[in-house]
Amino acid sequence: MKENSFVSTDLIRSAFSAAMSAMYRTEVPAYGTLMELVGKVNAETLAADPDLRAWLEDTDSLERLSEERHGAIRLGTPAELSMMRRVFAVMGMLPVGYYDLSTAGVPVHSTAFRPVGDAALKKNPFRVFTSLLRLDLIADEALRDEAEQILSKRQIFTDGAIALTEKAEKQGGLDKADAERFVAEVLETFRWHDKANVSPDMYHRLHDAHRLIADVVSFKGPHINHLTPRTLDIDAVQARMPDYKIAPKATIEGPPTRKCAILLRQTSFKALEEPVSFQAADGSWQEGSHTARFGEIEQRGVALTPKGRALYDALLNASRKVVRPAADGSNATEYEKALSDAFIPFPDSWAGIRAEGLGYFVYSLTAKGRKAKADVSKSLDSLIADGLVQFDPIVYEDFLPVSAAGIFQSNLGDDAAQEFVASPNQQRFEQDLGAKVLNEFDHYAGIEQASIADVRQMLSLAQAAE
Ligand code: OOG
Ligand code: NI
Protein backbone atom coordinates (compact mmCIF):
# COMPACT_ATOMS: atom_id res chain seq x y z
CA MET A 1 0.00 0.00 0.00
CA LYS A 2 1.27 3.46 -0.83
CA GLU A 3 2.06 5.55 2.20
CA ASN A 4 0.08 8.55 0.97
CA SER A 5 -3.19 6.63 1.13
CA PHE A 6 -2.96 6.60 4.93
CA VAL A 7 -5.08 8.91 7.01
CA SER A 8 -2.96 11.23 9.19
CA THR A 9 -2.70 10.36 12.88
CA ASP A 10 -4.04 13.87 13.62
CA LEU A 11 -7.26 13.09 11.75
CA ILE A 12 -7.72 9.75 13.53
CA ARG A 13 -7.21 11.51 16.88
CA SER A 14 -9.73 14.25 16.00
CA ALA A 15 -12.29 11.68 14.90
CA PHE A 16 -11.75 9.66 18.05
CA SER A 17 -12.04 12.69 20.33
CA ALA A 18 -15.28 13.73 18.61
CA ALA A 19 -16.72 10.20 18.86
CA MET A 20 -15.81 9.98 22.54
CA SER A 21 -17.40 13.36 23.22
CA ALA A 22 -20.62 12.32 21.47
CA MET A 23 -20.73 9.07 23.45
CA TYR A 24 -20.07 10.77 26.79
CA ARG A 25 -22.72 13.40 26.07
CA THR A 26 -25.37 10.70 25.77
CA GLU A 27 -24.02 8.72 28.72
CA VAL A 28 -23.62 11.73 31.06
CA PRO A 29 -25.99 14.54 30.04
CA ALA A 30 -24.44 16.95 32.61
CA TYR A 31 -21.31 16.88 30.42
CA GLY A 32 -23.35 18.34 27.56
CA THR A 33 -24.67 21.05 29.88
CA LEU A 34 -21.14 21.90 30.98
CA MET A 35 -19.99 22.07 27.34
CA GLU A 36 -22.79 24.52 26.67
CA LEU A 37 -21.80 26.73 29.63
CA VAL A 38 -18.11 26.64 28.67
CA GLY A 39 -18.98 27.54 25.06
CA LYS A 40 -21.02 30.49 26.27
CA VAL A 41 -18.36 31.77 28.71
CA ASN A 42 -15.63 31.39 26.06
CA ALA A 43 -17.70 33.36 23.52
CA GLU A 44 -18.40 36.10 26.09
CA THR A 45 -14.76 36.26 27.15
CA LEU A 46 -13.62 36.61 23.53
CA ALA A 47 -16.25 39.28 22.79
CA ALA A 48 -15.18 41.29 25.85
CA ASP A 49 -11.47 40.97 25.13
CA PRO A 50 -10.63 41.65 21.46
CA ASP A 51 -6.90 41.56 22.28
CA LEU A 52 -7.22 38.00 23.59
CA ARG A 53 -9.17 37.02 20.50
CA ALA A 54 -6.58 38.58 18.18
CA TRP A 55 -3.76 36.92 20.08
CA LEU A 56 -5.39 33.48 19.91
CA GLU A 57 -5.95 34.00 16.20
CA ASP A 58 -2.37 35.14 15.60
CA THR A 59 -0.96 32.15 17.43
CA ASP A 60 -3.30 29.74 15.59
CA SER A 61 -4.90 28.69 18.87
CA LEU A 62 -8.49 29.86 18.47
CA GLU A 63 -9.67 27.01 16.32
CA ARG A 64 -8.44 24.22 18.56
CA LEU A 65 -10.22 25.70 21.59
CA SER A 66 -13.77 24.51 20.95
CA GLU A 67 -12.50 21.02 20.06
CA GLU A 68 -10.16 20.79 23.00
CA ARG A 69 -10.72 18.33 25.82
CA HIS A 70 -9.00 15.71 27.92
CA GLY A 71 -10.34 12.49 29.38
CA ALA A 72 -9.22 10.03 32.03
CA ILE A 73 -9.18 6.26 32.42
CA ARG A 74 -7.88 3.85 35.07
CA LEU A 75 -6.33 0.57 33.97
CA GLY A 76 -5.87 -2.63 35.92
CA THR A 77 -2.87 -4.49 34.49
CA PRO A 78 0.50 -3.89 32.82
CA ALA A 79 -0.77 -5.69 29.70
CA GLU A 80 -3.69 -3.25 29.44
CA LEU A 81 -1.33 -0.31 29.82
CA SER A 82 1.08 -1.44 27.13
CA MET A 83 -1.72 -2.25 24.68
CA MET A 84 -3.27 1.14 25.39
CA ARG A 85 0.06 2.75 24.49
CA ARG A 86 0.01 1.00 21.12
CA VAL A 87 -3.61 2.01 20.47
CA PHE A 88 -2.96 5.67 21.30
CA ALA A 89 0.16 5.66 19.12
CA VAL A 90 -2.08 5.00 16.10
CA MET A 91 -3.74 8.35 16.91
CA GLY A 92 -0.43 10.16 17.35
CA MET A 93 -0.65 10.20 21.15
CA LEU A 94 2.50 9.47 23.14
CA PRO A 95 3.04 9.02 26.89
CA VAL A 96 4.26 12.29 28.40
CA GLY A 97 5.17 12.71 32.07
CA TYR A 98 4.99 10.45 35.12
CA TYR A 99 2.61 11.23 37.97
CA ASP A 100 2.87 9.41 41.29
CA LEU A 101 -0.40 9.76 43.17
CA SER A 102 0.42 7.39 46.03
CA THR A 103 1.65 10.39 48.04
CA ALA A 104 -1.85 11.81 47.81
CA GLY A 105 -3.56 8.66 49.05
CA VAL A 106 -4.58 7.29 45.66
CA PRO A 107 -3.11 3.88 44.76
CA VAL A 108 -2.23 4.62 41.13
CA HIS A 109 0.56 6.04 39.04
CA SER A 110 -0.11 7.69 35.72
CA THR A 111 0.97 9.28 32.48
CA ALA A 112 -0.83 11.43 29.93
CA PHE A 113 -1.10 10.27 26.33
CA ARG A 114 -1.08 13.30 24.07
CA PRO A 115 0.15 14.64 20.74
CA VAL A 116 3.67 16.03 20.80
CA GLY A 117 4.93 18.89 18.67
CA ASP A 118 3.43 22.22 17.80
CA ALA A 119 1.73 21.22 14.55
CA ALA A 120 -0.03 18.14 16.01
CA LEU A 121 -1.15 20.08 19.11
CA LYS A 122 -2.64 22.81 16.93
CA LYS A 123 -4.58 20.27 14.88
CA ASN A 124 -6.10 18.64 17.96
CA PRO A 125 -4.58 18.51 21.44
CA PHE A 126 -6.74 15.61 22.75
CA ARG A 127 -5.16 14.00 25.83
CA VAL A 128 -6.02 11.08 28.07
CA PHE A 129 -4.79 10.97 31.66
CA THR A 130 -4.13 7.26 32.09
CA SER A 131 -3.64 5.63 35.47
CA LEU A 132 -2.49 2.15 36.37
CA LEU A 133 -3.81 0.61 39.57
CA ARG A 134 -1.07 -0.32 42.05
CA LEU A 135 -2.21 -3.45 43.76
CA ASP A 136 1.22 -3.58 45.41
CA LEU A 137 0.03 -0.77 47.68
CA ILE A 138 -2.91 -2.82 48.98
CA ALA A 139 -2.21 -4.28 52.40
CA ASP A 140 -4.71 -7.20 52.26
CA GLU A 141 -2.80 -9.91 50.41
CA ALA A 142 -5.75 -12.23 49.83
CA LEU A 143 -7.81 -9.42 48.33
CA ARG A 144 -4.87 -8.39 46.18
CA ASP A 145 -4.63 -11.90 44.74
CA GLU A 146 -8.35 -12.06 44.07
CA ALA A 147 -8.32 -8.66 42.37
CA GLU A 148 -5.41 -9.80 40.21
CA GLN A 149 -7.31 -12.97 39.28
CA ILE A 150 -10.40 -11.02 38.23
CA LEU A 151 -8.36 -8.57 36.19
CA SER A 152 -6.41 -11.31 34.44
CA LYS A 153 -9.62 -12.69 32.97
CA ARG A 154 -10.92 -9.56 31.31
CA GLN A 155 -10.11 -8.29 27.81
CA ILE A 156 -10.74 -4.57 27.52
CA PHE A 157 -10.01 -4.35 23.78
CA THR A 158 -12.18 -5.75 21.02
CA ASP A 159 -10.60 -8.20 18.56
CA GLY A 160 -11.09 -5.56 15.87
CA ALA A 161 -9.22 -2.90 17.87
CA ILE A 162 -6.27 -5.24 18.39
CA ALA A 163 -6.19 -6.39 14.76
CA LEU A 164 -6.35 -2.82 13.42
CA THR A 165 -3.65 -1.62 15.82
CA GLU A 166 -1.38 -4.44 14.62
CA LYS A 167 -2.21 -3.57 11.03
CA ALA A 168 -1.37 0.10 11.59
CA GLU A 169 1.94 -0.87 13.19
CA LYS A 170 2.81 -3.19 10.33
CA GLN A 171 1.80 -0.86 7.51
CA GLY A 172 2.79 2.38 9.16
CA GLY A 173 -0.76 3.73 9.11
CA LEU A 174 -4.42 3.09 8.27
CA ASP A 175 -6.46 3.94 5.20
CA LYS A 176 -9.76 5.78 5.53
CA ALA A 177 -12.03 2.74 5.89
CA ASP A 178 -9.73 1.10 8.43
CA ALA A 179 -9.36 4.36 10.36
CA GLU A 180 -13.13 4.66 10.67
CA ARG A 181 -13.41 1.09 11.90
CA PHE A 182 -10.50 1.65 14.29
CA VAL A 183 -12.26 4.63 15.90
CA ALA A 184 -15.48 2.67 16.37
CA GLU A 185 -13.69 -0.41 17.77
CA VAL A 186 -11.48 1.54 20.19
CA LEU A 187 -14.45 3.53 21.46
CA GLU A 188 -15.86 0.26 22.86
CA THR A 189 -13.05 0.11 25.44
CA PHE A 190 -14.18 3.41 26.95
CA ARG A 191 -17.88 2.61 27.17
CA TRP A 192 -19.80 2.43 30.44
CA HIS A 193 -21.02 -1.03 31.53
CA ASP A 194 -23.97 -1.16 33.88
CA LYS A 195 -23.42 -4.84 34.59
CA ALA A 196 -20.49 -5.42 36.90
CA ASN A 197 -17.93 -8.18 36.53
CA VAL A 198 -18.10 -9.17 40.19
CA SER A 199 -20.54 -10.29 42.86
CA PRO A 200 -22.08 -7.75 45.26
CA ASP A 201 -19.94 -9.21 48.02
CA MET A 202 -16.71 -8.86 46.08
CA TYR A 203 -17.64 -5.31 45.06
CA HIS A 204 -18.04 -4.34 48.71
CA ARG A 205 -14.75 -5.91 49.72
CA LEU A 206 -12.94 -4.08 46.94
CA HIS A 207 -14.78 -0.89 47.80
CA ASP A 208 -13.81 -1.18 51.46
CA ALA A 209 -10.14 -1.55 50.51
CA HIS A 210 -10.37 1.62 48.36
CA ARG A 211 -13.18 2.99 46.19
CA LEU A 212 -10.78 3.31 43.33
CA ILE A 213 -9.93 -0.38 43.43
CA ALA A 214 -13.62 -1.22 43.14
CA ASP A 215 -13.91 1.16 40.19
CA VAL A 216 -11.06 -0.51 38.30
CA VAL A 217 -11.58 -4.17 39.16
CA SER A 218 -15.39 -4.51 39.10
CA PHE A 219 -16.04 -3.69 35.46
CA LYS A 220 -15.43 -5.09 31.99
CA GLY A 221 -13.47 -2.08 30.91
CA PRO A 222 -11.95 1.27 31.87
CA HIS A 223 -14.99 3.48 31.28
CA ILE A 224 -14.00 7.06 30.53
CA ASN A 225 -14.58 8.79 33.86
CA HIS A 226 -14.62 12.41 32.69
CA LEU A 227 -14.08 14.60 29.66
CA THR A 228 -12.83 18.09 30.28
CA PRO A 229 -13.38 21.07 28.00
CA ARG A 230 -11.02 24.04 28.17
CA THR A 231 -12.35 27.42 29.26
CA LEU A 232 -10.87 30.90 28.94
CA ASP A 233 -12.36 31.94 32.31
CA ILE A 234 -12.64 29.20 34.91
CA ASP A 235 -13.79 31.58 37.67
CA ALA A 236 -16.80 32.57 35.55
CA VAL A 237 -17.72 28.94 34.78
CA GLN A 238 -17.33 27.94 38.45
CA ALA A 239 -19.58 30.83 39.54
CA ARG A 240 -22.26 30.01 36.98
CA MET A 241 -22.38 26.22 37.38
CA PRO A 242 -25.20 26.40 39.99
CA ASP A 243 -27.37 28.34 37.47
CA TYR A 244 -27.15 25.22 35.33
CA LYS A 245 -28.03 22.95 38.25
CA ILE A 246 -24.47 21.67 38.50
CA ALA A 247 -22.78 21.74 41.92
CA PRO A 248 -19.05 22.40 41.54
CA LYS A 249 -16.42 21.16 43.96
CA ALA A 250 -15.59 23.68 46.68
CA THR A 251 -12.37 25.20 45.33
CA ILE A 252 -10.48 25.45 42.07
CA GLU A 253 -7.29 23.34 41.99
CA GLY A 254 -3.99 24.87 40.97
CA PRO A 255 -2.72 28.46 40.98
CA PRO A 256 -4.91 31.43 42.01
CA THR A 257 -6.68 33.80 39.60
CA ARG A 258 -4.03 35.91 37.84
CA LYS A 259 -3.65 38.28 34.91
CA CYS A 260 -1.09 35.96 33.29
CA ALA A 261 -2.35 32.40 33.65
CA ILE A 262 0.27 29.81 34.61
CA LEU A 263 0.09 26.01 34.30
CA LEU A 264 -3.40 24.70 34.86
CA ARG A 265 -6.50 25.49 36.94
CA GLN A 266 -9.21 22.85 37.25
CA THR A 267 -12.54 22.31 38.92
CA SER A 268 -15.08 19.52 38.72
CA PHE A 269 -18.58 18.51 39.67
CA LYS A 270 -19.15 15.51 41.89
CA ALA A 271 -19.40 12.03 40.46
CA LEU A 272 -22.87 10.70 39.82
CA GLU A 273 -24.30 7.73 41.65
CA GLU A 274 -25.34 5.40 38.85
CA PRO A 275 -27.34 2.16 38.87
CA VAL A 276 -25.24 -0.97 38.36
CA SER A 277 -26.18 -4.61 38.73
CA PHE A 278 -24.00 -7.29 40.25
CA GLN A 279 -24.28 -11.01 39.64
CA ALA A 280 -24.68 -13.07 42.80
CA ALA A 281 -23.32 -16.62 43.21
CA ASP A 282 -26.69 -18.11 42.18
CA GLY A 283 -26.52 -16.23 38.88
CA SER A 284 -29.22 -13.71 39.72
CA TRP A 285 -28.64 -10.00 39.09
CA GLN A 286 -28.87 -7.63 42.02
CA GLU A 287 -29.40 -3.91 41.77
CA GLY A 288 -26.78 -1.63 43.26
CA SER A 289 -24.98 1.57 42.42
CA HIS A 290 -21.51 2.88 41.65
CA THR A 291 -20.04 6.37 41.69
CA ALA A 292 -17.30 7.08 39.18
CA ARG A 293 -18.14 9.47 36.42
CA PHE A 294 -17.96 13.21 36.78
CA GLY A 295 -17.41 16.46 34.92
CA GLU A 296 -14.42 18.77 34.96
CA ILE A 297 -13.31 22.01 33.33
CA GLU A 298 -9.90 23.56 33.04
CA GLN A 299 -8.09 26.74 32.10
CA ARG A 300 -4.56 26.47 30.76
CA GLY A 301 -1.72 28.96 31.11
CA VAL A 302 1.98 29.17 30.35
CA ALA A 303 4.23 26.11 30.72
CA LEU A 304 6.80 26.66 33.46
CA THR A 305 10.51 25.86 33.39
CA PRO A 306 11.91 23.65 36.17
CA LYS A 307 12.73 26.87 38.03
CA GLY A 308 9.19 28.20 37.59
CA ARG A 309 7.72 24.86 38.58
CA ALA A 310 9.83 24.71 41.74
CA LEU A 311 8.56 28.18 42.67
CA TYR A 312 4.97 27.11 41.93
CA ASP A 313 5.32 24.01 44.12
CA ALA A 314 6.91 26.00 46.95
CA LEU A 315 4.19 28.68 46.91
CA LEU A 316 1.38 26.12 46.71
CA ASN A 317 2.89 24.28 49.70
CA ALA A 318 3.26 27.52 51.60
CA SER A 319 -0.41 28.37 51.04
CA ARG A 320 -1.48 24.94 52.24
CA LYS A 321 0.48 25.43 55.44
CA VAL A 322 -1.76 28.45 56.10
CA VAL A 323 -5.07 26.88 55.05
CA ARG A 324 -5.72 23.37 53.77
CA PRO A 325 -8.87 23.38 51.61
CA ALA A 326 -11.65 21.42 53.35
CA ALA A 327 -13.63 19.12 51.07
CA ASP A 328 -16.95 20.54 52.29
CA GLY A 329 -15.98 24.05 51.17
CA SER A 330 -16.30 25.51 54.68
CA ASN A 331 -12.98 27.40 54.39
CA ALA A 332 -13.02 28.08 50.64
CA THR A 333 -12.75 31.87 51.03
CA GLU A 334 -9.84 31.64 53.48
CA TYR A 335 -8.11 29.16 51.18
CA GLU A 336 -8.47 31.43 48.16
CA LYS A 337 -7.03 34.35 50.12
CA ALA A 338 -4.11 32.29 51.45
CA LEU A 339 -3.42 31.07 47.91
CA SER A 340 -3.39 34.48 46.28
CA ASP A 341 -1.28 35.92 49.12
CA ALA A 342 1.20 33.08 48.77
CA PHE A 343 1.55 33.71 45.03
CA ILE A 344 2.47 37.41 45.33
CA PRO A 345 6.19 36.61 44.72
CA PHE A 346 5.33 34.99 41.35
CA PRO A 347 5.63 37.76 38.69
CA ASP A 348 2.34 38.44 36.94
CA SER A 349 3.49 39.82 33.60
CA TRP A 350 4.81 37.86 30.61
CA ALA A 351 7.94 40.02 30.57
CA GLY A 352 8.51 39.38 34.29
CA ILE A 353 7.98 35.63 33.96
CA ARG A 354 10.37 35.55 31.00
CA ALA A 355 12.99 37.78 32.62
CA GLU A 356 13.21 35.47 35.64
CA GLY A 357 13.37 32.34 33.47
CA LEU A 358 10.16 30.93 34.97
CA GLY A 359 8.19 30.15 31.80
CA TYR A 360 8.62 28.86 28.24
CA PHE A 361 7.93 31.14 25.28
CA VAL A 362 7.91 30.98 21.49
CA TYR A 363 9.76 33.76 19.74
CA SER A 364 8.89 35.34 16.40
CA LEU A 365 9.76 38.41 14.36
CA THR A 366 7.57 41.49 14.76
CA ALA A 367 6.36 43.39 11.68
CA LYS A 368 9.31 45.73 12.27
CA GLY A 369 11.66 42.77 12.63
CA ARG A 370 10.52 41.36 9.29
CA LYS A 371 11.47 44.57 7.55
CA ALA A 372 14.55 45.57 9.50
CA LYS A 373 18.10 44.59 8.81
CA ALA A 374 19.07 43.61 12.30
CA ASP A 375 22.48 42.78 13.61
CA VAL A 376 22.15 39.03 14.08
CA SER A 377 24.95 38.89 16.59
CA LYS A 378 22.78 40.78 19.07
CA SER A 379 21.36 38.96 22.06
CA LEU A 380 17.73 37.89 22.13
CA ASP A 381 17.08 40.41 24.91
CA SER A 382 18.34 43.31 22.83
CA LEU A 383 16.43 42.16 19.74
CA ILE A 384 13.33 42.22 21.96
CA ALA A 385 14.27 45.62 23.42
CA ASP A 386 14.67 46.95 19.83
CA GLY A 387 11.12 45.78 19.05
CA LEU A 388 12.28 43.28 16.40
CA VAL A 389 11.39 40.07 18.21
CA GLN A 390 8.27 39.23 20.23
CA PHE A 391 7.47 36.34 22.54
CA ASP A 392 4.28 34.43 23.32
CA PRO A 393 3.70 32.01 26.20
CA ILE A 394 3.75 28.29 25.35
CA VAL A 395 0.58 26.64 26.69
CA TYR A 396 1.02 23.99 29.38
CA GLU A 397 -0.30 20.76 27.86
CA ASP A 398 0.21 18.47 30.85
CA PHE A 399 -1.20 17.84 34.32
CA LEU A 400 -0.37 18.57 37.96
CA PRO A 401 -0.15 15.75 40.50
CA VAL A 402 -1.51 17.77 43.46
CA SER A 403 -4.47 18.95 41.37
CA ALA A 404 -5.08 15.45 40.02
CA ALA A 405 -5.13 14.12 43.57
CA GLY A 406 -7.62 16.84 44.53
CA ILE A 407 -9.85 15.85 41.61
CA PHE A 408 -9.58 12.14 42.47
CA GLN A 409 -10.39 12.85 46.13
CA SER A 410 -13.35 15.09 45.49
CA ASN A 411 -14.88 12.30 43.45
CA LEU A 412 -14.01 9.41 45.65
CA GLY A 413 -15.38 11.05 48.79
CA ASP A 414 -13.48 12.13 51.87
CA ASP A 415 -13.57 8.70 53.41
CA ALA A 416 -11.32 7.56 50.60
CA ALA A 417 -8.36 9.58 51.88
CA GLN A 418 -5.83 7.00 52.93
CA GLU A 419 -2.20 7.02 53.82
CA PHE A 420 0.10 5.13 51.48
CA VAL A 421 3.85 5.11 51.72
CA ALA A 422 5.03 7.49 49.02
CA SER A 423 6.64 5.23 46.50
CA PRO A 424 7.10 6.66 43.06
CA ASN A 425 8.25 3.93 40.73
CA GLN A 426 8.70 5.39 37.29
CA GLN A 427 10.98 2.57 36.24
CA ARG A 428 8.32 -0.02 37.01
CA PHE A 429 5.68 2.08 35.27
CA GLU A 430 7.81 2.34 32.13
CA GLN A 431 8.51 -1.36 32.20
CA ASP A 432 4.74 -2.03 32.34
CA LEU A 433 4.09 0.58 29.66
CA GLY A 434 6.72 -0.94 27.39
CA ALA A 435 8.28 2.47 26.70
CA LYS A 436 9.80 5.46 28.40
CA VAL A 437 7.58 8.45 29.07
CA LEU A 438 8.67 11.70 27.45
CA ASN A 439 9.92 14.44 29.72
CA GLU A 440 7.56 17.40 29.42
CA PHE A 441 10.22 20.00 30.25
CA ASP A 442 12.47 18.79 27.42
CA HIS A 443 9.52 19.05 25.10
CA TYR A 444 8.70 22.68 25.92
CA ALA A 445 12.38 23.63 25.89
CA GLY A 446 12.64 22.08 22.41
CA ILE A 447 9.73 24.16 21.06
CA GLU A 448 11.28 27.31 22.56
CA GLN A 449 14.76 26.56 21.16
CA ALA A 450 13.37 25.82 17.69
CA SER A 451 11.56 29.16 17.63
CA ILE A 452 14.76 31.01 18.59
CA ALA A 453 16.68 29.19 15.86
CA ASP A 454 13.98 30.17 13.33
CA VAL A 455 14.12 33.82 14.33
CA ARG A 456 17.89 33.90 14.01
CA GLN A 457 17.78 32.15 10.67
CA MET A 458 15.27 34.60 9.27
CA LEU A 459 17.35 37.52 10.48
CA SER A 460 20.51 36.17 8.90
CA LEU A 461 18.73 35.49 5.60
CA ALA A 462 17.55 39.11 5.62
CA GLN A 463 21.10 40.25 6.36
CA ALA A 464 22.57 38.10 3.60
CA ALA A 465 20.05 39.51 1.12
CA GLU A 466 21.32 43.06 1.75
C1 OOG B 1 -7.91 11.24 36.91
C2 OOG B 1 -7.77 12.50 37.70
C3 OOG B 1 -6.71 13.40 37.09
C4 OOG B 1 -6.77 15.66 35.96
O1 OOG B 1 -7.33 16.42 35.17
O2 OOG B 1 -5.86 16.04 36.72
C5 OOG B 1 -7.21 14.26 36.00
C6 OOG B 1 -8.95 10.28 37.41
O3 OOG B 1 -9.78 10.63 38.26
O4 OOG B 1 -8.93 9.15 36.90
O5 OOG B 1 -7.95 13.92 35.14
NI1 NI C 1 -9.08 15.57 34.41
XYZ file of N, CA and C and ligand atoms in Angstrom, residues 70-72 129 226 228 266 294 296 298 399 407, ligand 2:
37
model
N -9.750 16.901 27.507
C -8.998 15.712 27.920
C -9.938 14.761 28.646
N -9.557 13.488 28.668
C -10.336 12.495 29.376
C -9.441 11.751 30.348
N -10.040 10.833 31.132
C -9.218 10.025 32.030
C -9.761 8.612 32.143
N -5.522 11.245 30.423
C -4.792 10.974 31.665
C -5.036 9.508 31.991
N -14.223 11.015 32.937
C -14.622 12.408 32.694
C -14.015 12.886 31.392
N -13.004 16.742 29.771
C -12.834 18.093 30.282
C -12.637 19.111 29.177
N -8.161 23.832 37.541
C -9.211 22.853 37.252
C -10.279 22.840 38.342
N -17.744 11.834 36.363
C -17.963 13.211 36.780
C -17.657 14.168 35.637
N -15.535 17.918 34.546
C -14.420 18.769 34.955
C -14.215 19.834 33.880
N -11.242 23.087 32.736
C -9.899 23.562 33.042
C -9.569 24.808 32.237
N -0.339 17.883 33.137
C -1.200 17.842 34.321
C -0.380 18.172 35.560
N -8.716 16.250 42.447
C -9.850 15.850 41.608
C -10.265 14.414 41.964
Ni -9.080 15.575 34.412
